[in-house]
């Protein structure tokens, strides 16, 4: 039986989903760079032929660690679904002579290199400048139009995003973003391979999105993501996911599969730009997730492309709606087995219903903070009135345990202050959107109030 070394770190699709699909295709050996979620730790040991947790000393040279472990278990393929381990795994696969994202993986990870590559190819994106010091940021602010968006070059989940409205705000934004990246590293949400990655930033122009030109009804966000894969260097789009509006500054709140665009022509144009973005990066064998901002009169701007599948519940949503096991398909491809990828991006007309994932943040539908602190309780999902046929569940491994106090939303920390992740299945995308709006409005009312002693812990 073929053997796969799966490198686990924080982020990406839920580990339980990944493990079950990978184990159905090959003998799985798990290299755990992050602690296994308690809700799946037992199942993981049952599904895996081995589970190895390296020491801190072994982690100092991550590529060598992965290469050595692959040799020990006799791996026929090495893969990861975590943003933070993508580059290390790609480099290890190069050394091992195995299929992987390839030497260009860093271009789909470092936002500075990504934007520079797209600029060289003449692709539409916000005007930008790489910054490594506060002085760099001040200089960039002299040349870019306000407001600006400061991003950590190696972050994920909108972590360390800061909107800068004027020159007077530059220094404070720089300090706060550096603080958040340090805090994220302590939580395990940081690049695992590139030294000093927390010090790398990019600042860019904020372009104006217009959802109304792309969707027939209100409530949709002004950007979408194109989910796909690169197989033998050829980009294969799978489908589009829509979004709810972000929470300030640009924290993602919900993804919905499929995206219910106003026309098929709109989807074709979006997929064409995604193809250009992926082709420019030169990826070889990996999942892809490309985010695109939508503007007025057909304008589009590239936000980012990742050399891995979308996080949260994007992959399970695609499996539910389109019947595609992307994890298993990618494993098969990396092992050299034939895979039938979709001929073109699938459409809402080909979907069996719709599905969406919602990140629970302590902000209401208008983006304003909850009035008081609340305690997470997964059982309240049953207390929220949803549409007929809709089913809501809580993703335990991505959520606080029941009784945990919901964190205060921190705009700079982004998804680091999430309380839970919910999955909703419904008859169509617009029903998912409406039910999520209902859920967001209901949570600060139906969740139990936190006692003062709970908040002070």
CSV table of C-alpha atoms in Angstrom, one decimal:
chain,number,residue,atom,x,y,z
A,1,UNK,CA,0.0,0.0,0.0
A,2,UNK,CA,1.2,3.5,-0.8
A,3,UNK,CA,2.5,5.6,2.1
A,4,UNK,CA,1.8,9.3,2.7
A,5,UNK,CA,3.6,11.6,5.1
A,6,UNK,CA,1.0,14.2,6.2
A,7,UNK,CA,2.6,17.3,7.8
A,8,UNK,CA,0.1,18.8,10.2
A,9,UNK,CA,0.1,22.4,11.5
A,10,UNK,CA,-2.5,24.9,12.4
A,11,UNK,CA,-4.9,26.2,9.7
A,12,UNK,CA,-6.3,24.6,6.7
A,13,UNK,CA,-9.3,22.2,6.5
A,14,UNK,CA,-10.2,20.4,9.7
A,15,UNK,CA,-7.7,17.6,10.5
A,16,UNK,CA,-10.4,15.0,11.1
A,17,UNK,CA,-11.7,15.5,7.5
A,18,UNK,CA,-8.2,15.5,6.0
A,19,UNK,CA,-7.2,12.3,7.9
A,20,UNK,CA,-10.2,10.3,7.0
A,21,UNK,CA,-9.9,11.1,3.3
A,22,UNK,CA,-6.2,10.5,3.2
A,23,UNK,CA,-6.4,7.3,5.1
A,24,UNK,CA,-8.9,6.0,2.5
A,25,UNK,CA,-6.2,6.4,-0.2
A,26,UNK,CA,-3.0,5.4,1.5
A,27,UNK,CA,-1.2,4.4,4.7
A,28,UNK,CA,-0.9,7.7,6.6
A,29,UNK,CA,2.1,8.8,8.8
A,30,UNK,CA,1.5,12.0,10.6
A,31,UNK,CA,4.2,14.5,11.5
A,32,UNK,CA,2.5,16.8,14.0
A,33,UNK,CA,4.1,20.3,14.1
A,34,UNK,CA,1.1,21.5,16.1
A,35,UNK,CA,-0.8,19.7,18.9
A,36,UNK,CA,-3.6,17.5,17.6
A,37,UNK,CA,-7.1,19.0,18.4
A,38,UNK,CA,-8.5,17.0,21.4
A,39,UNK,CA,-11.6,16.2,19.5
A,40,UNK,CA,-9.7,14.3,16.8
A,41,UNK,CA,-6.6,13.0,18.7
A,42,UNK,CA,-8.1,9.6,19.4
A,43,UNK,CA,-9.3,9.1,15.8
A,44,UNK,CA,-6.0,10.3,14.5
A,45,UNK,CA,-4.1,7.6,16.2
A,46,UNK,CA,-6.5,5.0,14.9
A,47,UNK,CA,-6.3,6.3,11.3
A,48,UNK,CA,-2.5,6.8,11.2
A,49,UNK,CA,0.2,4.1,11.0
A,50,UNK,CA,2.4,6.5,13.0
A,51,UNK,CA,2.2,9.8,14.8
A,52,UNK,CA,5.4,11.7,15.5
A,53,UNK,CA,5.7,15.0,17.4
A,54,UNK,CA,9.2,16.4,16.9
A,55,UNK,CA,11.2,18.2,19.5
A,56,UNK,CA,12.1,21.9,19.3
A,57,UNK,CA,15.6,21.0,18.3
A,58,UNK,CA,14.3,18.9,15.4
A,59,UNK,CA,12.1,21.8,14.2
A,60,UNK,CA,15.1,24.1,13.8
A,61,UNK,CA,15.7,22.6,10.3
A,62,UNK,CA,12.1,21.8,9.2
A,63,UNK,CA,13.0,20.7,5.7
A,64,UNK,CA,15.6,18.2,6.9
A,65,UNK,CA,13.1,17.0,9.5
A,66,UNK,CA,10.5,16.3,6.8
A,67,UNK,CA,13.0,14.7,4.5
A,68,UNK,CA,14.3,12.4,7.2
A,69,UNK,CA,10.8,11.4,8.4
A,70,UNK,CA,9.7,10.7,4.8
A,71,UNK,CA,12.7,8.4,4.5
A,72,UNK,CA,12.0,6.7,7.8
A,73,UNK,CA,8.4,5.8,6.8
A,74,UNK,CA,9.1,5.2,3.1
A,75,UNK,CA,6.7,7.9,2.0
A,76,UNK,CA,5.6,7.9,-1.6
A,77,UNK,CA,4.1,11.4,-1.2
A,78,UNK,CA,4.4,14.2,1.3
A,79,UNK,CA,1.7,16.9,1.7
A,80,UNK,CA,0.3,19.5,4.0
A,81,UNK,CA,-2.9,21.6,4.1
A,82,UNK,CA,-1.5,24.2,6.4
A,83,UNK,CA,-0.5,27.6,5.1
A,84,UNK,CA,2.4,27.7,7.6
A,85,UNK,CA,4.0,24.6,6.4
A,86,UNK,CA,3.5,24.9,2.6
A,87,UNK,CA,7.0,26.2,1.8
A,88,UNK,CA,8.8,23.7,4.0
A,89,UNK,CA,6.9,20.7,2.5
A,90,UNK,CA,7.5,22.0,-1.1
A,91,UNK,CA,11.2,22.3,-0.5
A,92,UNK,CA,11.3,18.8,1.1
A,93,UNK,CA,9.4,17.3,-1.9
A,94,UNK,CA,12.0,18.9,-4.2
A,95,UNK,CA,14.8,17.2,-2.3
A,96,UNK,CA,13.0,13.9,-2.2
A,97,UNK,CA,12.1,14.0,-5.9
A,98,UNK,CA,8.4,13.8,-5.1
A,99,UNK,CA,5.4,15.6,-6.6
A,100,UNK,CA,4.7,18.9,-4.8
A,101,UNK,CA,4.0,22.6,-5.2
A,102,UNK,CA,7.5,23.1,-6.6
A,103,UNK,CA,10.3,25.6,-6.1
A,104,UNK,CA,7.9,28.5,-6.7
A,105,UNK,CA,5.9,27.7,-3.6
A,106,UNK,CA,7.3,30.8,-1.7
A,107,UNK,CA,5.7,33.0,-4.4
A,108,UNK,CA,2.3,31.9,-3.3
A,109,UNK,CA,3.2,32.4,0.4
A,110,UNK,CA,5.2,35.7,0.7
A,111,UNK,CA,2.8,38.5,-0.3
A,112,UNK,CA,5.7,40.7,-1.4
A,113,UNK,CA,7.0,38.1,-3.9
A,114,UNK,CA,3.5,37.3,-5.0
A,115,UNK,CA,2.6,40.9,-5.8
A,116,UNK,CA,6.0,41.5,-7.5
A,117,UNK,CA,5.4,38.5,-9.7
A,118,UNK,CA,1.9,39.6,-10.7
A,119,UNK,CA,3.2,43.1,-11.3
A,120,UNK,CA,5.8,41.7,-13.7
A,121,UNK,CA,3.0,39.9,-15.6
A,122,UNK,CA,0.8,43.0,-15.7
A,123,UNK,CA,-2.0,41.5,-13.7
A,124,UNK,CA,-4.5,43.8,-11.9
A,125,UNK,CA,-3.9,44.3,-8.2
A,126,UNK,CA,-3.8,47.1,-5.7
A,127,UNK,CA,-0.7,49.3,-5.9
A,128,UNK,CA,1.8,48.1,-3.2
A,129,UNK,CA,5.2,48.5,-1.5
A,130,UNK,CA,7.1,45.9,0.5
A,131,UNK,CA,8.1,47.2,4.0
A,132,UNK,CA,10.6,45.8,6.5
A,133,UNK,CA,10.9,48.8,8.9
A,134,UNK,CA,8.9,51.6,10.2
A,135,UNK,CA,11.0,54.0,8.0
A,136,UNK,CA,10.0,51.9,5.0
A,137,UNK,CA,6.3,52.3,5.9
A,138,UNK,CA,6.6,56.0,6.2
A,139,UNK,CA,8.3,56.2,2.9
A,140,UNK,CA,5.7,54.0,1.2
A,141,UNK,CA,2.9,56.2,2.7
A,142,UNK,CA,4.4,59.2,0.8
A,143,UNK,CA,3.8,57.5,-2.5
A,144,UNK,CA,0.6,55.5,-2.1
A,145,UNK,CA,-2.9,57.0,-1.8
A,146,UNK,CA,-4.7,56.8,1.6
A,147,UNK,CA,-6.3,54.9,3.1
A,148,UNK,CA,-3.7,52.1,3.1
A,149,UNK,CA,-3.7,48.5,4.3
A,150,UNK,CA,-0.7,47.1,6.1
A,151,UNK,CA,-0.4,43.3,5.9
A,152,UNK,CA,2.1,40.9,7.3
A,153,UNK,CA,3.7,39.2,4.3
A,154,UNK,CA,3.5,35.7,5.7
A,155,UNK,CA,0.3,35.9,7.7
A,156,UNK,CA,-3.1,34.2,7.2
A,157,UNK,CA,-6.6,34.8,8.4
A,158,UNK,CA,-6.4,38.6,8.1
A,159,UNK,CA,-3.9,38.6,11.0
A,160,UNK,CA,-2.1,41.9,11.6
A,161,UNK,CA,-4.1,43.8,9.1
A,162,UNK,CA,-4.1,47.5,9.8
A,163,UNK,CA,-6.0,50.3,8.0
A,164,UNK,CA,-3.9,53.5,7.9
A,165,UNK,CA,-6.0,56.5,7.3
A,166,UNK,CA,-3.4,59.3,7.4
A,167,UNK,CA,0.4,59.8,7.9
A,168,UNK,CA,-0.3,60.4,11.7
A,169,UNK,CA,-1.4,56.7,12.0
A,170,UNK,CA,1.7,55.1,10.4
A,171,UNK,CA,3.8,54.6,13.6
A,172,UNK,CA,0.9,53.2,15.7
A,173,UNK,CA,-0.1,50.8,12.9
A,174,UNK,CA,3.4,49.5,12.6
A,175,UNK,CA,3.8,48.9,16.3
A,176,UNK,CA,0.4,47.1,16.6
A,177,UNK,CA,1.0,44.9,13.6
A,178,UNK,CA,4.4,43.8,14.9
A,179,UNK,CA,2.8,43.1,18.3
A,180,UNK,CA,0.0,40.9,16.7
A,181,UNK,CA,2.5,38.9,14.7
A,182,UNK,CA,4.5,38.1,17.9
A,183,UNK,CA,1.2,37.2,19.6
A,184,UNK,CA,0.2,35.0,16.7
A,185,UNK,CA,3.5,33.1,16.8
A,186,UNK,CA,2.8,32.3,20.5
A,187,UNK,CA,-0.5,30.8,19.5
A,188,UNK,CA,1.1,28.7,16.7
A,189,UNK,CA,-0.2,30.8,13.8
A,190,UNK,CA,3.1,31.7,12.2
A,191,UNK,CA,5.3,30.7,9.3
A,192,UNK,CA,7.2,27.6,10.4
A,193,UNK,CA,10.1,27.5,8.0
A,194,UNK,CA,11.3,31.0,7.0
A,195,UNK,CA,13.4,32.7,9.7
A,196,UNK,CA,12.3,36.2,10.8
A,197,UNK,CA,9.1,36.0,8.7
A,198,UNK,CA,7.2,37.9,11.3
A,199,UNK,CA,9.2,41.0,10.4
A,200,UNK,CA,8.1,41.1,6.7
A,201,UNK,CA,5.2,43.3,5.6
A,202,UNK,CA,3.6,44.8,2.6
A,203,UNK,CA,1.4,47.9,2.4
A,204,UNK,CA,-1.1,48.5,-0.3
A,205,UNK,CA,-3.7,50.7,-1.7
A,206,UNK,CA,-7.3,49.9,-0.6
A,207,UNK,CA,-9.4,49.4,-3.8
A,208,UNK,CA,-13.1,49.9,-3.7
A,209,UNK,CA,-15.2,46.8,-4.2
A,210,UNK,CA,-18.8,46.8,-5.5
A,211,UNK,CA,-20.8,43.6,-4.8
A,212,UNK,CA,-23.9,45.0,-6.4
A,213,UNK,CA,-22.4,44.8,-9.9
A,214,UNK,CA,-21.8,41.1,-9.5
A,215,UNK,CA,-24.7,39.7,-7.4
A,216,UNK,CA,-28.4,40.1,-8.0
A,217,UNK,CA,-29.2,40.5,-4.3
A,218,UNK,CA,-27.8,42.2,-1.2
A,219,UNK,CA,-25.8,40.6,1.5
A,220,UNK,CA,-22.9,39.2,-0.5
A,221,UNK,CA,-19.3,40.4,0.0
A,222,UNK,CA,-17.4,42.2,-2.7
A,223,UNK,CA,-14.9,39.4,-3.3
A,224,UNK,CA,-14.9,35.7,-4.2
A,225,UNK,CA,-12.4,32.8,-4.1
A,226,UNK,CA,-11.7,30.4,-6.9
A,227,UNK,CA,-10.9,26.9,-5.6
A,228,UNK,CA,-8.8,24.7,-7.7
A,229,UNK,CA,-5.7,22.6,-8.1
A,230,UNK,CA,-2.5,22.6,-10.2
A,231,UNK,CA,-1.8,19.1,-11.7
A,232,UNK,CA,1.4,18.7,-13.6
A,233,UNK,CA,1.7,22.5,-13.9
A,234,UNK,CA,-1.8,22.9,-15.4
A,235,UNK,CA,-4.4,24.9,-13.4
A,236,UNK,CA,-7.7,23.1,-12.9
A,237,UNK,CA,-10.5,25.4,-11.5
A,238,UNK,CA,-13.1,23.5,-9.4
A,239,UNK,CA,-15.6,26.1,-8.3
A,240,UNK,CA,-16.2,29.6,-6.9
A,241,UNK,CA,-17.0,30.4,-3.3
A,242,UNK,CA,-18.9,33.5,-2.3
A,243,UNK,CA,-18.4,35.6,0.8
A,244,UNK,CA,-20.3,37.7,3.3
A,245,UNK,CA,-18.9,41.2,3.8
A,246,UNK,CA,-15.7,41.2,5.9
A,247,UNK,CA,-15.5,42.6,9.4
A,248,UNK,CA,-13.3,45.7,9.7
A,249,UNK,CA,-10.6,45.8,8.7
A,250,UNK,CA,-10.8,42.8,6.4
A,251,UNK,CA,-11.5,39.8,8.6
A,252,UNK,CA,-13.4,37.0,6.8
A,253,UNK,CA,-16.7,36.1,8.3
A,254,UNK,CA,-18.2,33.4,6.1
A,255,UNK,CA,-17.6,31.5,2.9
A,256,UNK,CA,-20.5,30.0,0.8
A,257,UNK,CA,-20.3,27.3,-1.9
A,258,UNK,CA,-21.2,27.9,-4.6
A,259,UNK,CA,-21.0,31.6,-5.3
A,260,UNK,CA,-24.3,32.8,-6.8
A,261,UNK,CA,-23.1,35.3,-9.3
A,262,UNK,CA,-25.5,37.3,-11.5
A,263,UNK,CA,-24.2,35.6,-14.7
A,264,UNK,CA,-22.2,32.8,-16.0
A,265,UNK,CA,-20.1,35.3,-18.0
A,266,UNK,CA,-19.0,36.8,-14.6
A,267,UNK,CA,-17.8,33.4,-13.4
A,268,UNK,CA,-15.9,32.9,-16.7
A,269,UNK,CA,-14.1,36.2,-16.3
A,270,UNK,CA,-13.2,35.6,-12.7
A,271,UNK,CA,-11.8,32.1,-13.5
A,272,UNK,CA,-9.8,33.5,-16.3
A,273,UNK,CA,-8.1,36.0,-14.0
A,274,UNK,CA,-7.5,33.2,-11.4
A,275,UNK,CA,-5.8,31.1,-14.1
A,276,UNK,CA,-3.5,34.0,-15.0
A,277,UNK,CA,-2.6,34.5,-11.3
A,278,UNK,CA,-1.8,30.8,-10.7
A,279,UNK,CA,0.1,30.4,-14.0
A,280,UNK,CA,2.2,33.5,-13.3
A,281,UNK,CA,3.4,31.9,-10.0
A,282,UNK,CA,4.5,28.7,-11.7
A,283,UNK,CA,3.1,26.2,-9.3
A,284,UNK,CA,3.3,22.5,-10.1
A,285,UNK,CA,1.3,20.0,-8.1
A,286,UNK,CA,-0.9,21.4,-5.2
A,287,UNK,CA,-4.3,22.8,-4.3
A,288,UNK,CA,-5.0,26.4,-4.9
A,289,UNK,CA,-7.2,29.1,-3.4
A,290,UNK,CA,-7.3,32.5,-5.2
A,291,UNK,CA,-9.1,35.5,-3.8
A,292,UNK,CA,-10.3,38.2,-6.1
A,293,UNK,CA,-11.8,41.6,-5.3
A,294,UNK,CA,-14.8,42.7,-7.4
A,295,UNK,CA,-15.3,46.3,-8.5
A,296,UNK,CA,-17.6,48.4,-10.5
A,297,UNK,CA,-18.0,48.0,-14.3
A,298,UNK,CA,-16.3,44.6,-14.3
A,299,UNK,CA,-13.1,45.7,-12.6
A,300,UNK,CA,-11.2,43.0,-10.6
A,301,UNK,CA,-8.1,42.9,-8.5
A,302,UNK,CA,-6.1,40.0,-7.3
A,303,UNK,CA,-5.9,39.7,-3.5
A,304,UNK,CA,-3.8,36.6,-3.1
A,305,UNK,CA,-3.3,33.0,-4.2
A,306,UNK,CA,-2.3,30.2,-1.9
A,307,UNK,CA,-0.6,26.9,-2.9
A,308,UNK,CA,-3.1,24.9,-0.8
A,309,UNK,CA,-6.8,24.4,-0.6
A,310,UNK,CA,-9.0,27.0,1.1
A,311,UNK,CA,-9.2,26.8,4.9
A,312,UNK,CA,-12.1,26.6,7.3
A,313,UNK,CA,-14.8,24.3,5.8
A,314,UNK,CA,-14.2,25.1,2.1
A,315,UNK,CA,-13.1,21.6,1.2
A,316,UNK,CA,-15.9,19.8,3.1
A,317,UNK,CA,-18.4,22.3,1.5
A,318,UNK,CA,-17.2,21.3,-2.0
A,319,UNK,CA,-17.5,17.6,-1.2
A,320,UNK,CA,-21.0,18.1,0.1
A,321,UNK,CA,-22.2,20.3,-2.8
A,322,UNK,CA,-20.4,18.9,-5.8
A,323,UNK,CA,-19.5,15.4,-4.6
A,324,UNK,CA,-15.7,16.0,-5.1
A,325,UNK,CA,-13.3,14.6,-2.5
A,326,UNK,CA,-10.5,17.1,-3.2
A,327,UNK,CA,-8.3,15.7,-0.4
A,328,UNK,CA,-8.5,12.2,-1.8
A,329,UNK,CA,-8.1,13.4,-5.4
A,330,UNK,CA,-5.0,15.3,-4.6
A,331,UNK,CA,-3.5,12.3,-2.7
A,332,UNK,CA,-4.2,10.1,-5.7
A,333,UNK,CA,-2.5,12.7,-8.0
A,334,UNK,CA,0.6,13.0,-5.9
A,335,UNK,CA,0.8,9.2,-5.8
A,336,UNK,CA,0.8,9.1,-9.6
A,337,UNK,CA,-2.8,7.7,-10.0
A,338,UNK,CA,-5.1,9.0,-12.7
A,339,UNK,CA,-7.6,11.7,-11.5
A,340,UNK,CA,-10.5,13.2,-13.4
A,341,UNK,CA,-10.5,16.9,-12.5
A,342,UNK,CA,-13.5,19.0,-13.7
A,343,UNK,CA,-13.2,20.1,-17.3
A,344,UNK,CA,-14.1,23.7,-16.1
A,345,UNK,CA,-15.2,25.4,-13.0
A,346,UNK,CA,-18.5,24.0,-11.7
A,347,UNK,CA,-21.5,26.2,-11.6
A,348,UNK,CA,-24.5,26.7,-9.2
A,349,UNK,CA,-26.6,24.8,-11.7
A,350,UNK,CA,-24.4,21.7,-11.1
A,351,UNK,CA,-24.6,21.9,-7.3
A,352,UNK,CA,-26.6,19.8,-5.0
A,353,UNK,CA,-27.8,22.5,-2.7
A,354,UNK,CA,-25.3,24.8,-1.0
A,355,UNK,CA,-23.1,24.9,2.1
A,356,UNK,CA,-21.3,27.6,4.1
A,357,UNK,CA,-19.0,28.0,7.0
A,358,UNK,CA,-19.3,30.9,9.5
A,359,UNK,CA,-16.5,32.2,11.8
A,360,UNK,CA,-18.1,33.2,15.1
A,361,UNK,CA,-16.8,36.6,16.1
A,362,UNK,CA,-18.1,38.9,18.9
A,363,UNK,CA,-19.5,41.4,16.4
A,364,UNK,CA,-23.0,41.9,15.1
A,365,UNK,CA,-24.2,42.1,11.5
A,366,UNK,CA,-23.1,45.7,11.3
A,367,UNK,CA,-19.6,44.9,12.6
A,368,UNK,CA,-20.2,46.4,16.0
A,369,UNK,CA,-18.9,44.7,19.2
A,370,UNK,CA,-21.3,42.7,21.3
A,371,UNK,CA,-22.6,44.8,24.3
A,372,UNK,CA,-21.5,42.2,26.8
A,373,UNK,CA,-19.4,39.1,27.1
A,374,UNK,CA,-20.9,35.7,26.3
A,375,UNK,CA,-20.0,32.1,26.9
A,376,UNK,CA,-19.8,29.7,24.0
A,377,UNK,CA,-22.3,26.8,24.0
A,378,UNK,CA,-22.6,24.7,20.8
A,379,UNK,CA,-26.1,23.6,21.9
A,380,UNK,CA,-27.5,27.0,21.1
A,381,UNK,CA,-27.3,26.2,17.4
A,382,UNK,CA,-30.5,24.3,17.9
A,383,UNK,CA,-32.2,27.5,19.3
A,384,UNK,CA,-31.7,29.6,16.2
A,385,UNK,CA,-34.6,29.6,13.7
A,386,UNK,CA,-33.3,28.5,10.3
A,387,UNK,CA,-35.0,28.0,7.0
A,388,UNK,CA,-36.8,24.7,6.3
A,389,UNK,CA,-34.3,22.1,5.2
A,390,UNK,CA,-31.3,23.9,6.6
A,391,UNK,CA,-29.0,22.1,9.0
A,392,UNK,CA,-26.4,23.7,11.3
A,393,UNK,CA,-23.5,22.1,13.0
A,394,UNK,CA,-20.5,23.2,15.0
A,395,UNK,CA,-17.0,22.1,14.0
A,396,UNK,CA,-15.7,21.0,17.4
A,397,UNK,CA,-12.0,21.0,16.5
A,398,UNK,CA,-12.1,24.6,15.4
A,399,UNK,CA,-14.3,25.9,18.2
A,400,UNK,CA,-14.0,26.8,21.9
A,401,UNK,CA,-15.1,24.1,24.3
A,402,UNK,CA,-18.5,24.7,25.8
A,403,UNK,CA,-18.2,27.1,28.6
A,404,UNK,CA,-15.3,29.1,27.1
A,405,UNK,CA,-15.7,32.9,27.1
A,406,UNK,CA,-16.1,34.3,23.6
A,407,UNK,CA,-13.0,36.6,23.0
A,408,UNK,CA,-13.5,40.3,22.4
A,409,UNK,CA,-13.0,40.9,18.7
A,410,UNK,CA,-9.7,42.5,18.0
A,411,UNK,CA,-9.6,44.1,14.5
A,412,UNK,CA,-5.8,43.7,14.3
A,413,UNK,CA,-5.8,40.1,15.4
A,414,UNK,CA,-8.4,39.0,12.8
A,415,UNK,CA,-9.4,35.4,13.0
A,416,UNK,CA,-7.2,34.9,16.1
A,417,UNK,CA,-10.2,36.1,18.1
A,418,UNK,CA,-12.7,33.7,16.7
A,419,UNK,CA,-14.8,31.7,19.1
A,420,UNK,CA,-16.2,28.9,16.8
A,421,UNK,CA,-16.7,27.6,13.3
A,422,UNK,CA,-20.2,26.6,12.1
A,423,UNK,CA,-21.2,24.6,9.1
A,424,UNK,CA,-24.5,25.2,7.4
A,425,UNK,CA,-26.2,23.0,4.7
A,426,UNK,CA,-29.2,24.5,2.8
A,427,UNK,CA,-31.2,24.2,-0.4
A,428,UNK,CA,-29.4,27.0,-2.2
A,429,UNK,CA,-26.7,29.7,-1.7
A,430,UNK,CA,-29.1,32.6,-0.9
A,431,UNK,CA,-30.7,30.5,1.9
A,432,UNK,CA,-27.2,30.0,3.4
A,433,UNK,CA,-26.6,33.7,3.3
A,434,UNK,CA,-30.0,34.6,4.9
A,435,UNK,CA,-29.6,31.9,7.6
A,436,UNK,CA,-26.1,33.2,8.4
A,437,UNK,CA,-27.5,36.7,8.8
A,438,UNK,CA,-30.1,35.2,11.2
A,439,UNK,CA,-27.4,33.3,13.2
A,440,UNK,CA,-25.2,36.4,13.5
A,441,UNK,CA,-28.1,38.5,14.9
A,442,UNK,CA,-29.2,35.7,17.3
A,443,UNK,CA,-25.9,34.7,18.9
A,444,UNK,CA,-25.4,37.6,21.2
A,445,UNK,CA,-28.9,37.0,22.5
A,446,UNK,CA,-29.0,33.2,22.8
A,447,UNK,CA,-25.5,32.5,24.1
A,448,UNK,CA,-25.3,32.5,27.9
A,449,UNK,CA,-24.0,35.7,29.6
A,450,UNK,CA,-20.5,35.3,31.1
A,451,UNK,CA,-20.1,35.8,34.8
A,452,UNK,CA,-17.6,38.4,36.0
A,453,UNK,CA,-15.3,35.8,37.4
A,454,UNK,CA,-15.2,34.0,34.0
A,455,UNK,CA,-14.3,37.1,32.2
A,456,UNK,CA,-11.4,37.9,34.6
A,457,UNK,CA,-9.7,34.5,34.2
